[in-house]
Short mmCIF file of C-alpha atoms and ligand atoms in Angstrom, two decimals:
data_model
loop_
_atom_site.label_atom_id
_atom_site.label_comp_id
_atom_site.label_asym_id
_atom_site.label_seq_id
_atom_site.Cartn_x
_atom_site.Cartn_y
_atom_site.Cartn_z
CA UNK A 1459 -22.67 -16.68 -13.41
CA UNK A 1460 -21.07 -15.31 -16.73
CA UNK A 1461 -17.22 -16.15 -16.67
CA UNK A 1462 -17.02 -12.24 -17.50
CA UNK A 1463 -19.10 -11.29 -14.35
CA UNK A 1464 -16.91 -13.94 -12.37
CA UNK A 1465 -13.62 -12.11 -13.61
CA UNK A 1466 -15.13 -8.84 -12.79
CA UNK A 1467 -16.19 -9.73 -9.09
CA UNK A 1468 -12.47 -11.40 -8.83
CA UNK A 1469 -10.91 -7.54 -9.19
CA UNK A 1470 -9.52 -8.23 -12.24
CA UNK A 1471 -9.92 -5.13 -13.67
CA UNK A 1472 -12.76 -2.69 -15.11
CA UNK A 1473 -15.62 -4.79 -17.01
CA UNK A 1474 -13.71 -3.80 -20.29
CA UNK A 1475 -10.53 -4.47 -18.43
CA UNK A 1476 -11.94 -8.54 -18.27
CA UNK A 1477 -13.40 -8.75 -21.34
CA UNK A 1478 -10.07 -8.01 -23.12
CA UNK A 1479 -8.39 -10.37 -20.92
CA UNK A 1480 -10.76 -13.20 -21.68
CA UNK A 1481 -10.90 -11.95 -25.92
CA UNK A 1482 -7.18 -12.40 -25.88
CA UNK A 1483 -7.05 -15.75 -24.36
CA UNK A 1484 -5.49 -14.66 -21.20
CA UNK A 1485 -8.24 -16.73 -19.11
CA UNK A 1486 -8.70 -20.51 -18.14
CA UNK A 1487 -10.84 -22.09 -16.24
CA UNK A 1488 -10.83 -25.23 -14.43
CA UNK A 1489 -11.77 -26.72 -10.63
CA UNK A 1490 -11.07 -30.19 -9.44
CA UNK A 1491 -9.26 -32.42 -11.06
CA UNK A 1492 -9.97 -30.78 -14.69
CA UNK A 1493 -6.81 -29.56 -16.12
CA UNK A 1494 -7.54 -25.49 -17.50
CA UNK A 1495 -9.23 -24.70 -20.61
CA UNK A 1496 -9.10 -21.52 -21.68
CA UNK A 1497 -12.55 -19.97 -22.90
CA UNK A 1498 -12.63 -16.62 -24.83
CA UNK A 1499 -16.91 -16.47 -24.37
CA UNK A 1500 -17.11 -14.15 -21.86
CA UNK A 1501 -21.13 -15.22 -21.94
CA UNK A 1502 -20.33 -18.43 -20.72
CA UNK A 1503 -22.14 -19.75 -17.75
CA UNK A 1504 -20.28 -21.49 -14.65
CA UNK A 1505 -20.57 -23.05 -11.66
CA UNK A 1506 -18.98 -20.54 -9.26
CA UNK A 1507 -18.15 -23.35 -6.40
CA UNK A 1508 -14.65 -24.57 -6.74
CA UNK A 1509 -13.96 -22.76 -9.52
CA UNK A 1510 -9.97 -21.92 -10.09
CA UNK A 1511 -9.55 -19.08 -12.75
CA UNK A 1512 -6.31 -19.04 -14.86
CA UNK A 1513 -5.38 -15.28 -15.61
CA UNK A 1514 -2.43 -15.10 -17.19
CA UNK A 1515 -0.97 -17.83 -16.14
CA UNK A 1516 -1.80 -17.72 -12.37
CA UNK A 1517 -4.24 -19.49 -10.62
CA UNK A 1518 -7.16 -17.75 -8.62
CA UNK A 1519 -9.55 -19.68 -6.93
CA UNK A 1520 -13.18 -18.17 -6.86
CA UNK A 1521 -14.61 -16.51 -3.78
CA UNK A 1522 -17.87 -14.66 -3.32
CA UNK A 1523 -16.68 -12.60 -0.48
CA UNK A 1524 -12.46 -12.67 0.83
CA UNK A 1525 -11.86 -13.21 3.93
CA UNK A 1526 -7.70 -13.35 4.55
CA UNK A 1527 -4.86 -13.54 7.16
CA UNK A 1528 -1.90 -11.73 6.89
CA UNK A 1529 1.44 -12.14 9.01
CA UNK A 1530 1.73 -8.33 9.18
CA UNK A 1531 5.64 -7.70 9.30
CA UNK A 1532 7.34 -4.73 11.38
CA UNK A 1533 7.24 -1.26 9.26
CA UNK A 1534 4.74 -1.76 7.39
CA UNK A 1535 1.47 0.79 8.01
CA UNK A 1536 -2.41 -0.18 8.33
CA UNK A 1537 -3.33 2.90 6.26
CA UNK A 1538 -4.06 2.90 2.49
CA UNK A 1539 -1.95 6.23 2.49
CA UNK A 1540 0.93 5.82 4.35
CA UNK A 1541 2.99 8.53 6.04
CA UNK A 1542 6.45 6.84 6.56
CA UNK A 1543 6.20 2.91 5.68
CA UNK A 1544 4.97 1.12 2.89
CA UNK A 1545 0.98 -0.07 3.23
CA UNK A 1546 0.13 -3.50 4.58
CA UNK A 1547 -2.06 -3.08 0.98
CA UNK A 1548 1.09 -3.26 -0.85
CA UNK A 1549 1.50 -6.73 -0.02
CA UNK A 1550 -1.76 -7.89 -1.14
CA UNK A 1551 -2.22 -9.14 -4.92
CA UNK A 1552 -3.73 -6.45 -6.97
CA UNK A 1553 -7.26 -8.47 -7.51
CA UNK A 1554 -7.79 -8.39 -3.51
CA UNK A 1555 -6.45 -4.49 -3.61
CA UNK A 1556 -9.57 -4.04 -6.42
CA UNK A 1557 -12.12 -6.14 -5.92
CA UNK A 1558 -15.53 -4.52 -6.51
CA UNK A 1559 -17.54 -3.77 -3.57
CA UNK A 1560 -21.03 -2.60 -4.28
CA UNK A 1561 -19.92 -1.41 -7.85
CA UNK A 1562 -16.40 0.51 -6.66
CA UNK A 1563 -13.01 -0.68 -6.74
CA UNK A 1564 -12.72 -0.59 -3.32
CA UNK A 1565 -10.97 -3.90 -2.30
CA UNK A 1566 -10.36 -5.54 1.20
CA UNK A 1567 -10.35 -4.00 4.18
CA UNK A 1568 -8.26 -4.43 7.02
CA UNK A 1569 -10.02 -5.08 10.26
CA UNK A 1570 -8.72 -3.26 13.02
CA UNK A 1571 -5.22 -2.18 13.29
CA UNK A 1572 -1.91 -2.92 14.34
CA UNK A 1573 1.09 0.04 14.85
CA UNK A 1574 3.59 0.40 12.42
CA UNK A 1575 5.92 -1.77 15.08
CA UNK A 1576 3.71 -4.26 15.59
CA UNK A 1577 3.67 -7.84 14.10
CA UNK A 1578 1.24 -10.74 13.77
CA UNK A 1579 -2.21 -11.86 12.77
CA UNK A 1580 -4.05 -8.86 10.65
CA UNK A 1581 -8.01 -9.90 9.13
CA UNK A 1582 -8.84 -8.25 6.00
CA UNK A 1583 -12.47 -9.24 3.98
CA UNK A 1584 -14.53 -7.01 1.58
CA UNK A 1585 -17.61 -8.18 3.79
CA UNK A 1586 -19.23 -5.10 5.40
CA UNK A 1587 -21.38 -6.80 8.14
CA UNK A 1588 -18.20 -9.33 9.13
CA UNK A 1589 -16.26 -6.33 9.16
CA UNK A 1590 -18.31 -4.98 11.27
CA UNK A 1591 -19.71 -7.50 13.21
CA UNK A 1592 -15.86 -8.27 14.11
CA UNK A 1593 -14.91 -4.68 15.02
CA UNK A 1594 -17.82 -3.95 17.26
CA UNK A 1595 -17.14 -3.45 20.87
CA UNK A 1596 -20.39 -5.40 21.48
CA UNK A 1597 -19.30 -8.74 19.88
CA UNK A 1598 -16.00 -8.40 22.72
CA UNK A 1599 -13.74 -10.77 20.07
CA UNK A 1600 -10.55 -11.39 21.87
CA UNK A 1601 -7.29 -10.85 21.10
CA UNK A 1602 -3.97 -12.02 22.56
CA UNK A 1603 -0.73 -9.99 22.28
CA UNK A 1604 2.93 -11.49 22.95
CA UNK A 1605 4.06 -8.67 24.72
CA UNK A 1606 8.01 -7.73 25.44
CA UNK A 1607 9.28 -5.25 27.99
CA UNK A 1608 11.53 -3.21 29.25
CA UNK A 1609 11.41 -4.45 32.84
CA UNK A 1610 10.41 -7.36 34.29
CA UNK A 1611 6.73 -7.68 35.02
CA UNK A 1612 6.22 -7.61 39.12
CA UNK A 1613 3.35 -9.48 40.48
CA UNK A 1614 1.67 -6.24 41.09
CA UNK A 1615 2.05 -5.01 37.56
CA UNK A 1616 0.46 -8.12 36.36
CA UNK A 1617 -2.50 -7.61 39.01
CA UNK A 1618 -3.03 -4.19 38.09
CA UNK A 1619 -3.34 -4.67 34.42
CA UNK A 1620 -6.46 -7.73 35.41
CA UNK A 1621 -8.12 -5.39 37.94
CA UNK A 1622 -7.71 -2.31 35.17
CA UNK A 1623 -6.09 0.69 34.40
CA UNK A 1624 -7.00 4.66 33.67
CA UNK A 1625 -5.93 5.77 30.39
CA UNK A 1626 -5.51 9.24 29.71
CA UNK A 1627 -8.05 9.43 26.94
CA UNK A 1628 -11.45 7.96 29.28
CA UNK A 1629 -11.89 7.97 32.70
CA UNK A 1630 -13.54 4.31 32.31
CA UNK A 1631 -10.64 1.95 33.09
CA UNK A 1632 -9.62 -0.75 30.94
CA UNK A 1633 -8.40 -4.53 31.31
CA UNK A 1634 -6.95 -7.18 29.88
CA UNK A 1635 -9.13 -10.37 30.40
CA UNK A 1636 -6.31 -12.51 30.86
CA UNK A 1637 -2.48 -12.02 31.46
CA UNK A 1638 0.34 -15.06 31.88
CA UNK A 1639 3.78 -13.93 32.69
CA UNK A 1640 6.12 -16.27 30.44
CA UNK A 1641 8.98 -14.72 31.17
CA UNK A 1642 10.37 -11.70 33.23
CA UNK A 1643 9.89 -9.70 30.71
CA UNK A 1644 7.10 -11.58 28.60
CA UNK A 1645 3.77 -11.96 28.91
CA UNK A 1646 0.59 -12.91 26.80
CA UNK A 1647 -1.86 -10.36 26.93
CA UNK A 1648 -5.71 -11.01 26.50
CA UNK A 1649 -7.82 -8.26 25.24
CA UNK A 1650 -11.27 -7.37 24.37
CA UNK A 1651 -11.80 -3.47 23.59
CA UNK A 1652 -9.53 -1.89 21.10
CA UNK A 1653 -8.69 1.11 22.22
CA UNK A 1654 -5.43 3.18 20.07
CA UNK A 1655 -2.16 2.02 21.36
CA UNK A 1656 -4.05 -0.08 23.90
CA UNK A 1657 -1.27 -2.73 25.12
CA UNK A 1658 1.32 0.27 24.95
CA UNK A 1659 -0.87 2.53 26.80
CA UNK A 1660 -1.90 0.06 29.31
CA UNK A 1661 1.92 -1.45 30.22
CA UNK A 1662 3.26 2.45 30.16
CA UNK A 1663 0.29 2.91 32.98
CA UNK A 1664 1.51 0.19 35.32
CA UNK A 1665 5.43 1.95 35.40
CA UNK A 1666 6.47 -0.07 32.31
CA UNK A 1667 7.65 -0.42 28.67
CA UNK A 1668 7.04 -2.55 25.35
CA UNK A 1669 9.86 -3.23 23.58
CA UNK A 1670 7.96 -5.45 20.97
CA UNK A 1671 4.39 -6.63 20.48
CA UNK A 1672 3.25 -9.42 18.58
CA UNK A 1673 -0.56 -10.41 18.38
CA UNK A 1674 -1.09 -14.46 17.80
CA UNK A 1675 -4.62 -14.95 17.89
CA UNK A 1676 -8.11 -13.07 17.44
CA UNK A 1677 -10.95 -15.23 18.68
CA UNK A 1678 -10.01 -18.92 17.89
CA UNK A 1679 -7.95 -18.29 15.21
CA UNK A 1680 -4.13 -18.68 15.30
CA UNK A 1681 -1.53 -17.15 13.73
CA UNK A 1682 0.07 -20.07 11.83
CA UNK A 1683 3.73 -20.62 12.35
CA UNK A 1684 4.19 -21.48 8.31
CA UNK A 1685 2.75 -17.90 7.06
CA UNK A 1686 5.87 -16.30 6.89
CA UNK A 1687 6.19 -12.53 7.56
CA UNK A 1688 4.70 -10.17 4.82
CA UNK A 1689 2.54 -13.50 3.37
CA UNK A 1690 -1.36 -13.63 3.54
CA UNK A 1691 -3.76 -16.78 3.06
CA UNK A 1692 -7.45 -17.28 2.80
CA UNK A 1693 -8.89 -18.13 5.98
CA UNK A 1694 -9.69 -22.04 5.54
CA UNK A 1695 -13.80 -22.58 6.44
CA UNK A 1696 -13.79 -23.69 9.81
CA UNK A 1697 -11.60 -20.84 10.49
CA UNK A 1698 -14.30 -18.33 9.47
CA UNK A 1699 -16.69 -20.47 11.28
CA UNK A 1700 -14.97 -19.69 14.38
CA UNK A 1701 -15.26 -16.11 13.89
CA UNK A 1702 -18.80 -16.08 13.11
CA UNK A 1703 -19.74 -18.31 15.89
CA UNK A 1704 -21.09 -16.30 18.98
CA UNK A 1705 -18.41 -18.05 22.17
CA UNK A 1706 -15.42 -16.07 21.12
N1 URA B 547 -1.99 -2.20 21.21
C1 URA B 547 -0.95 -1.42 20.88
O1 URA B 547 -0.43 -0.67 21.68
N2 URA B 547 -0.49 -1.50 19.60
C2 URA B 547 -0.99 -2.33 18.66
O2 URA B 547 -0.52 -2.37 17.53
C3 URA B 547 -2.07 -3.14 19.04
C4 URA B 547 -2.56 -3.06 20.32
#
């Protein structure tokens, strides 16, 4: 691919946007052990695997499609427009907000959504069928929420929310696959439907309250204890695997 093309499907910028860049000097390339040389032929052919872009002055390792964690923080909203709290977008680097998706600056996309209150493990990628494939009530990916409450969590509560519970919004009941008190009032809550305000909606429907709610894992993958609140990482291969692979 042409190292303008490359810069282009990175999101950095409009095509003229990235040939500037690269006239001006602004880009490097490199990968391995190769220390960056910076190339002002925007014509140039490369090898797209383990490429690492320099753009002024910051690294950028090359990826076809993006597939990311983020440690989603408390107020913080899942929307691109935002009503009260800044956008989990905000925290993103500008080339993941822009990347081009079928010629549009459209970025990545969270998938799925977590309330404003909630923290924990949030996917994004600009890959329409993983997006979808991941969303789909069909592909039942699991999900496991720390959950915190008001009271402590009787026996029968817990047995309730495994046999299932009526929500106001369907008359088809809904329940968690798995549920292990930790605590009085803690328990880890295994899901797979995504209904709005599920966990919320499913603890207010046994008599109780959550105080906090923190999701840890989707499918196989964890939420690692080093991401720090607010940060986001690629997913490393075998973590995509993991989500691709049918036992979830
Ligand atoms: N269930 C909820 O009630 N809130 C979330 O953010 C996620 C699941």
């Amino acid at each position: 691919m042409r190292l303008a093309d490359i810069l282009y499907s990175q999101g950095f910028g409009t095509r003229r946007v990235c040939a500037g860049l690269i006239q001006q000097g602004l880009v490097a390339v490199h990968g391995g052990a190769a220390s960056p040389e910076i190339c002002t032929d925007g014509g140039r052919e490369l090898v797209e695997d383990g490429l690492v872009l320099r753009v002024q002055g910051v690294d950028w390792p090359f990826h076809a499609k993006a597939y990311l964690m983020m440690h989603k923080p408390p107020l913080v909203e899942c929307s691109r427009r935002p009503t009260i709290y800044p956008s989990v977008y905000s925290l993103l680097p500008q080339p993941l907000r822009e990347r081009p998706v079928r010629g549009a600056t459209q970025g990545v996309q969270a998938i799925g959504r977590l309330d404003q209150d909630t923290t924990g493990l949030l996917l994004f990628s600009d890959d329409g069928q993983f997006i979808h494939r991941m969303a789909s009530p069909k592909k039942h990916v699991s999900k496991v929420y720390r959950v915190y409450t008001k009271h402590p969590v009787s026996e029968e509560q817990q047995a309730r929310l495994l046999e299932g519970v009526v929500l106001d919004d369907d008359p088809a009941p809904v329940r968690a696959s798995d549920c292990a008190r930790l605590a009085d009032c803690e328990l880890d809550l295994t899901l797979t439907q995504g209904r709005y305000h599920q966990v919320k909606r499913m603890l207010a429907a046994v008599g109780n309250r959550v105080v906090r709610l923190h999701r840890w894992r989707i499918g196989g993958v964890e939420l690692p204890t080093e991401l720090a609140p607010g940060q986001w990482r690629w997913l490393t291969p075998q973590e995509l695997a993991s989500l691709r692979g049918a036992s979830l």
